[in-house]
Amino acid sequence: MDNKKEAPKAKAKKPAAIEETEVKKGPKWGILIPLIVILTICGSVGGTVLATHFLAPKTEQASSSAKRNAGTGKLSDDEKLVSVPKFVVNLSTDDPANTQYARLKISILVENDDKAAEAKKNMAVIRDAVINVMKKKKASDILSNSGSVTALKNELKDGINEELGETLAIQVYVTDLVVQ
């Protein structure tokens, strides 16, 4: 009996084709990530298109005044804009030596042709109401922040309606405003 130690057997190498397939068993991130991004973008665009085509007609059934309040700015078929001629108003000031002026042009939104004719008939009263509101204002009141012109428009509308004793002006639009 030989007591020879047997040499350890060398591990048999696997063929190269088998090694390559074992390396590629993990997820294919190079394909998977762009696919997820494309599907997300397509889903977002598709959802937006569906929402605007199927949900938008339901919201368009709102009244014209609700549309105007939402900021669409569209007029209904009956509503009319009445232009008030441009005029200059002295503004209130703490220093009489430093007189300030505002040049103003407005348009008034009314319900229909009858109200437009009434506004044109009462143009002197409308101009008086605007002057009474403006002469109480300082330049800093008008130009102080982004909401100050909106507040001025509301005050003009309320002043016109109060002076006329009825709700004639639905909205007042300032089409020209210069403060000096």
PDB file of C-alpha atoms in Angstrom:
ATOM      1  CA  MET A   1       0.000   0.000   0.000  1.00  0.00           C
ATOM      2  CA  ASP A   2       1.284   3.214  -0.954  1.00  0.00           C
ATOM      3  CA  ASN A   3       0.865   6.008   1.419  1.00  0.00           C
ATOM      4  CA  LYS A   4       1.312   8.599  -1.114  1.00  0.00           C
ATOM      5  CA  LYS A   5      -0.569  11.719  -0.722  1.00  0.00           C
ATOM      6  CA  GLU A   6      -2.681  12.452  -3.560  1.00  0.00           C
ATOM      7  CA  ALA A   7      -2.357  15.878  -5.029  1.00  0.00           C
ATOM      8  CA  PRO A   8      -5.490  17.950  -4.682  1.00  0.00           C
ATOM      9  CA  LYS A   9      -7.508  17.965  -7.790  1.00  0.00           C
ATOM     10  CA  ALA A  10      -7.657  21.253  -9.605  1.00  0.00           C
ATOM     11  CA  LYS A  11     -11.108  22.775  -9.943  1.00  0.00           C
ATOM     12  CA  ALA A  12     -12.492  22.383 -13.364  1.00  0.00           C
ATOM     13  CA  LYS A  13     -13.097  25.666 -15.090  1.00  0.00           C
ATOM     14  CA  LYS A  14     -16.534  26.385 -16.447  1.00  0.00           C
ATOM     15  CA  PRO A  15     -16.861  27.273 -20.072  1.00  0.00           C
ATOM     16  CA  ALA A  16     -16.844  31.012 -20.866  1.00  0.00           C
ATOM     17  CA  ALA A  17     -20.406  31.004 -22.132  1.00  0.00           C
ATOM     18  CA  ILE A  18     -21.712  29.842 -18.758  1.00  0.00           C
ATOM     19  CA  GLU A  19     -19.759  32.530 -16.874  1.00  0.00           C
ATOM     20  CA  GLU A  20     -21.239  35.317 -19.015  1.00  0.00           C
ATOM     21  CA  THR A  21     -24.796  34.211 -18.399  1.00  0.00           C
ATOM     22  CA  GLU A  22     -24.291  34.150 -14.647  1.00  0.00           C
ATOM     23  CA  VAL A  23     -22.957  37.732 -14.639  1.00  0.00           C
ATOM     24  CA  LYS A  24     -26.023  39.050 -16.485  1.00  0.00           C
ATOM     25  CA  LYS A  25     -28.595  37.646 -14.017  1.00  0.00           C
ATOM     26  CA  GLY A  26     -29.006  41.009 -12.142  1.00  0.00           C
ATOM     27  CA  PRO A  27     -31.607  43.647 -13.129  1.00  0.00           C
ATOM     28  CA  LYS A  28     -30.921  45.539 -16.332  1.00  0.00           C
ATOM     29  CA  TRP A  29     -30.877  49.089 -14.917  1.00  0.00           C
ATOM     30  CA  GLY A  30     -29.793  50.569 -18.227  1.00  0.00           C
ATOM     31  CA  ILE A  31     -33.138  49.552 -19.740  1.00  0.00           C
ATOM     32  CA  LEU A  32     -35.338  49.575 -16.631  1.00  0.00           C
ATOM     33  CA  ILE A  33     -34.793  53.214 -15.522  1.00  0.00           C
ATOM     34  CA  PRO A  34     -35.493  54.852 -18.925  1.00  0.00           C
ATOM     35  CA  LEU A  35     -38.562  52.599 -19.287  1.00  0.00           C
ATOM     36  CA  ILE A  36     -39.923  53.773 -15.902  1.00  0.00           C
ATOM     37  CA  VAL A  37     -39.253  57.431 -16.805  1.00  0.00           C
ATOM     38  CA  ILE A  38     -41.014  57.079 -20.174  1.00  0.00           C
ATOM     39  CA  LEU A  39     -44.038  55.359 -18.587  1.00  0.00           C
ATOM     40  CA  THR A  40     -44.278  58.091 -15.924  1.00  0.00           C
ATOM     41  CA  ILE A  41     -44.170  60.885 -18.511  1.00  0.00           C
ATOM     42  CA  CYS A  42     -46.735  59.153 -20.741  1.00  0.00           C
ATOM     43  CA  GLY A  43     -49.045  58.627 -17.751  1.00  0.00           C
ATOM     44  CA  SER A  44     -48.787  62.274 -16.727  1.00  0.00           C
ATOM     45  CA  VAL A  45     -49.465  63.565 -20.224  1.00  0.00           C
ATOM     46  CA  GLY A  46     -52.318  61.117 -20.746  1.00  0.00           C
ATOM     47  CA  GLY A  47     -53.915  62.049 -17.417  1.00  0.00           C
ATOM     48  CA  THR A  48     -53.681  65.732 -18.221  1.00  0.00           C
ATOM     49  CA  VAL A  49     -55.224  65.269 -21.663  1.00  0.00           C
ATOM     50  CA  LEU A  50     -58.057  63.149 -20.280  1.00  0.00           C
ATOM     51  CA  ALA A  51     -58.745  65.601 -17.471  1.00  0.00           C
ATOM     52  CA  THR A  52     -58.872  68.628 -19.768  1.00  0.00           C
ATOM     53  CA  HIS A  53     -61.092  66.947 -22.360  1.00  0.00           C
ATOM     54  CA  PHE A  54     -63.561  65.220 -20.058  1.00  0.00           C
ATOM     55  CA  LEU A  55     -63.606  67.397 -16.936  1.00  0.00           C
ATOM     56  CA  ALA A  56     -63.268  70.853 -18.527  1.00  0.00           C
ATOM     57  CA  PRO A  57     -66.698  70.874 -20.233  1.00  0.00           C
ATOM     58  CA  LYS A  58     -68.357  70.370 -16.847  1.00  0.00           C
ATOM     59  CA  THR A  59     -66.608  73.367 -15.341  1.00  0.00           C
ATOM     60  CA  GLU A  60     -67.471  75.557 -18.349  1.00  0.00           C
ATOM     61  CA  GLN A  61     -71.140  75.417 -17.353  1.00  0.00           C
ATOM     62  CA  ALA A  62     -70.480  77.959 -14.581  1.00  0.00           C
ATOM     63  CA  SER A  63     -72.161  81.336 -14.813  1.00  0.00           C
ATOM     64  CA  SER A  64     -70.444  84.227 -16.565  1.00  0.00           C
ATOM     65  CA  SER A  65     -69.912  86.100 -13.320  1.00  0.00           C
ATOM     66  CA  ALA A  66     -68.206  83.083 -11.792  1.00  0.00           C
ATOM     67  CA  LYS A  67     -65.932  82.918 -14.839  1.00  0.00           C
ATOM     68  CA  ARG A  68     -65.036  86.571 -14.446  1.00  0.00           C
ATOM     69  CA  ASN A  69     -64.306  86.130 -10.747  1.00  0.00           C
ATOM     70  CA  ALA A  70     -62.090  83.177 -11.556  1.00  0.00           C
ATOM     71  CA  GLY A  71     -59.925  85.469 -13.658  1.00  0.00           C
ATOM     72  CA  THR A  72     -60.819  84.290 -17.140  1.00  0.00           C
ATOM     73  CA  GLY A  73     -61.636  87.840 -18.279  1.00  0.00           C
ATOM     74  CA  LYS A  74     -64.091  86.650 -20.917  1.00  0.00           C
ATOM     75  CA  LEU A  75     -67.339  88.527 -21.387  1.00  0.00           C
ATOM     76  CA  SER A  76     -70.645  86.824 -21.976  1.00  0.00           C
ATOM     77  CA  ASP A  77     -72.674  87.697 -25.075  1.00  0.00           C
ATOM     78  CA  ASP A  78     -74.915  90.090 -23.145  1.00  0.00           C
ATOM     79  CA  GLU A  79     -72.247  91.933 -21.146  1.00  0.00           C
ATOM     80  CA  LYS A  80     -70.900  95.224 -22.472  1.00  0.00           C
ATOM     81  CA  LEU A  81     -67.897  97.399 -21.686  1.00  0.00           C
ATOM     82  CA  VAL A  82     -68.507 101.126 -21.400  1.00  0.00           C
ATOM     83  CA  SER A  83     -65.407 103.272 -21.819  1.00  0.00           C
ATOM     84  CA  VAL A  84     -65.062 106.315 -19.564  1.00  0.00           C
ATOM     85  CA  PRO A  85     -63.025 109.129 -21.146  1.00  0.00           C
ATOM     86  CA  LYS A  86     -59.534 109.748 -19.764  1.00  0.00           C
ATOM     87  CA  PHE A  87     -59.200 112.413 -17.081  1.00  0.00           C
ATOM     88  CA  VAL A  88     -56.688 113.841 -14.598  1.00  0.00           C
ATOM     89  CA  VAL A  89     -57.330 113.955 -10.840  1.00  0.00           C
ATOM     90  CA  ASN A  90     -55.436 115.711  -8.033  1.00  0.00           C
ATOM     91  CA  LEU A  91     -54.402 113.210  -5.398  1.00  0.00           C
ATOM     92  CA  SER A  92     -54.409 113.780  -1.675  1.00  0.00           C
ATOM     93  CA  THR A  93     -51.056 114.830  -0.219  1.00  0.00           C
ATOM     94  CA  ASP A  94     -49.595 115.841   3.133  1.00  0.00           C
ATOM     95  CA  ASP A  95     -47.449 118.550   1.543  1.00  0.00           C
ATOM     96  CA  PRO A  96     -49.435 121.192  -0.431  1.00  0.00           C
ATOM     97  CA  ALA A  97     -46.257 122.242  -2.241  1.00  0.00           C
ATOM     98  CA  ASN A  98     -45.845 118.714  -3.619  1.00  0.00           C
ATOM     99  CA  THR A  99     -49.018 118.241  -5.678  1.00  0.00           C
ATOM    100  CA  GLN A 100     -49.523 114.805  -7.170  1.00  0.00           C
ATOM    101  CA  TYR A 101     -51.792 113.818 -10.031  1.00  0.00           C
ATOM    102  CA  ALA A 102     -53.241 110.650 -11.476  1.00  0.00           C
ATOM    103  CA  ARG A 103     -54.242 110.277 -15.100  1.00  0.00           C
ATOM    104  CA  LEU A 104     -56.897 107.612 -15.278  1.00  0.00           C
ATOM    105  CA  LYS A 105     -58.904 105.826 -17.939  1.00  0.00           C
ATOM    106  CA  ILE A 106     -61.364 103.114 -16.979  1.00  0.00           C
ATOM    107  CA  SER A 107     -63.920 100.849 -18.592  1.00  0.00           C
ATOM    108  CA  ILE A 108     -67.019  99.670 -16.778  1.00  0.00           C
ATOM    109  CA  LEU A 109     -68.485  96.208 -17.311  1.00  0.00           C
ATOM    110  CA  VAL A 110     -72.302  96.220 -17.335  1.00  0.00           C
ATOM    111  CA  GLU A 111     -74.876  93.444 -17.745  1.00  0.00           C
ATOM    112  CA  ASN A 112     -76.424  94.310 -21.124  1.00  0.00           C
ATOM    113  CA  ASP A 113     -77.150  96.961 -23.751  1.00  0.00           C
ATOM    114  CA  ASP A 114     -79.779  98.676 -21.580  1.00  0.00           C
ATOM    115  CA  LYS A 115     -77.300  99.092 -18.732  1.00  0.00           C
ATOM    116  CA  ALA A 116     -74.669 100.327 -21.205  1.00  0.00           C
ATOM    117  CA  ALA A 117     -77.070 102.994 -22.461  1.00  0.00           C
ATOM    118  CA  GLU A 118     -77.830 103.946 -18.857  1.00  0.00           C
ATOM    119  CA  ALA A 119     -74.098 104.228 -18.077  1.00  0.00           C
ATOM    120  CA  LYS A 120     -73.546 106.491 -21.101  1.00  0.00           C
ATOM    121  CA  LYS A 121     -76.518 108.607 -20.069  1.00  0.00           C
ATOM    122  CA  ASN A 122     -75.095 108.984 -16.536  1.00  0.00           C
ATOM    123  CA  MET A 123     -71.449 109.473 -17.553  1.00  0.00           C
ATOM    124  CA  ALA A 124     -71.170 112.742 -15.565  1.00  0.00           C
ATOM    125  CA  VAL A 125     -72.301 110.944 -12.394  1.00  0.00           C
ATOM    126  CA  ILE A 126     -69.847 108.113 -13.036  1.00  0.00           C
ATOM    127  CA  ARG A 127     -66.960 110.537 -13.569  1.00  0.00           C
ATOM    128  CA  ASP A 128     -67.936 112.398 -10.384  1.00  0.00           C
ATOM    129  CA  ALA A 129     -67.907 109.154  -8.406  1.00  0.00           C
ATOM    130  CA  VAL A 130     -64.459 108.267  -9.757  1.00  0.00           C
ATOM    131  CA  ILE A 131     -63.089 111.718  -8.937  1.00  0.00           C
ATOM    132  CA  ASN A 132     -64.497 111.526  -5.392  1.00  0.00           C
ATOM    133  CA  VAL A 133     -62.759 108.191  -4.813  1.00  0.00           C
ATOM    134  CA  MET A 134     -59.467 109.272  -6.409  1.00  0.00           C
ATOM    135  CA  LYS A 135     -59.109 112.633  -4.653  1.00  0.00           C
ATOM    136  CA  LYS A 136     -59.032 110.811  -1.286  1.00  0.00           C
ATOM    137  CA  LYS A 137     -56.114 108.650  -2.435  1.00  0.00           C
ATOM    138  CA  LYS A 138     -52.402 109.340  -2.086  1.00  0.00           C
ATOM    139  CA  ALA A 139     -49.898 108.171  -4.674  1.00  0.00           C
ATOM    140  CA  SER A 140     -48.520 105.714  -2.120  1.00  0.00           C
ATOM    141  CA  ASP A 141     -52.019 104.215  -1.675  1.00  0.00           C
ATOM    142  CA  ILE A 142     -52.260 103.475  -5.386  1.00  0.00           C
ATOM    143  CA  LEU A 143     -48.706 102.265  -5.929  1.00  0.00           C
ATOM    144  CA  SER A 144     -47.914 100.633  -2.573  1.00  0.00           C
ATOM    145  CA  ASN A 145     -48.211  96.957  -3.569  1.00  0.00           C
ATOM    146  CA  SER A 146     -49.562  94.588  -6.195  1.00  0.00           C
ATOM    147  CA  GLY A 147     -53.009  94.398  -4.595  1.00  0.00           C
ATOM    148  CA  SER A 148     -53.504  98.152  -4.338  1.00  0.00           C
ATOM    149  CA  VAL A 149     -54.774  98.551  -7.923  1.00  0.00           C
ATOM    150  CA  THR A 150     -57.251  95.706  -7.380  1.00  0.00           C
ATOM    151  CA  ALA A 151     -58.468  97.404  -4.210  1.00  0.00           C
ATOM    152  CA  LEU A 152     -58.764 100.695  -6.126  1.00  0.00           C
ATOM    153  CA  LYS A 153     -60.867  98.997  -8.826  1.00  0.00           C
ATOM    154  CA  ASN A 154     -63.220  97.624  -6.171  1.00  0.00           C
ATOM    155  CA  GLU A 155     -63.506 101.045  -4.519  1.00  0.00           C
ATOM    156  CA  LEU A 156     -64.277 102.649  -7.881  1.00  0.00           C
ATOM    157  CA  LYS A 157     -66.959 100.043  -8.610  1.00  0.00           C
ATOM    158  CA  ASP A 158     -68.542 100.517  -5.180  1.00  0.00           C
ATOM    159  CA  GLY A 159     -68.365 104.317  -5.515  1.00  0.00           C
ATOM    160  CA  ILE A 160     -70.029 104.282  -8.934  1.00  0.00           C
ATOM    161  CA  ASN A 161     -72.802 101.931  -7.807  1.00  0.00           C
ATOM    162  CA  GLU A 162     -73.381 103.950  -4.616  1.00  0.00           C
ATOM    163  CA  GLU A 163     -73.531 107.237  -6.522  1.00  0.00           C
ATOM    164  CA  LEU A 164     -76.026 105.813  -9.029  1.00  0.00           C
ATOM    165  CA  GLY A 165     -78.105 104.138  -6.316  1.00  0.00           C
ATOM    166  CA  GLU A 166     -78.090 100.798  -8.112  1.00  0.00           C
ATOM    167  CA  THR A 167     -75.709  98.051  -9.173  1.00  0.00           C
ATOM    168  CA  LEU A 168     -74.753  99.194 -12.624  1.00  0.00           C
ATOM    169  CA  ALA A 169     -71.033  98.391 -12.652  1.00  0.00           C
ATOM    170  CA  ILE A 170     -70.246  94.683 -12.374  1.00  0.00           C
ATOM    171  CA  GLN A 171     -66.520  95.297 -12.684  1.00  0.00           C
ATOM    172  CA  VAL A 172     -64.203  98.257 -13.284  1.00  0.00           C
ATOM    173  CA  TYR A 173     -61.157  97.811 -15.502  1.00  0.00           C
ATOM    174  CA  VAL A 174     -58.296 100.312 -15.297  1.00  0.00           C
ATOM    175  CA  THR A 175     -57.065 100.692 -18.872  1.00  0.00           C
ATOM    176  CA  ASP A 176     -54.618 103.547 -18.243  1.00  0.00           C
ATOM    177  CA  LEU A 177     -53.092 104.775 -14.999  1.00  0.00           C
ATOM    178  CA  VAL A 178     -50.245 107.252 -14.576  1.00  0.00           C
ATOM    179  CA  VAL A 179     -49.329 108.726 -11.195  1.00  0.00           C
ATOM    180  CA  GLN A 180     -47.063 111.758 -11.063  1.00  0.00           C
TER     181      GLN A 180
END
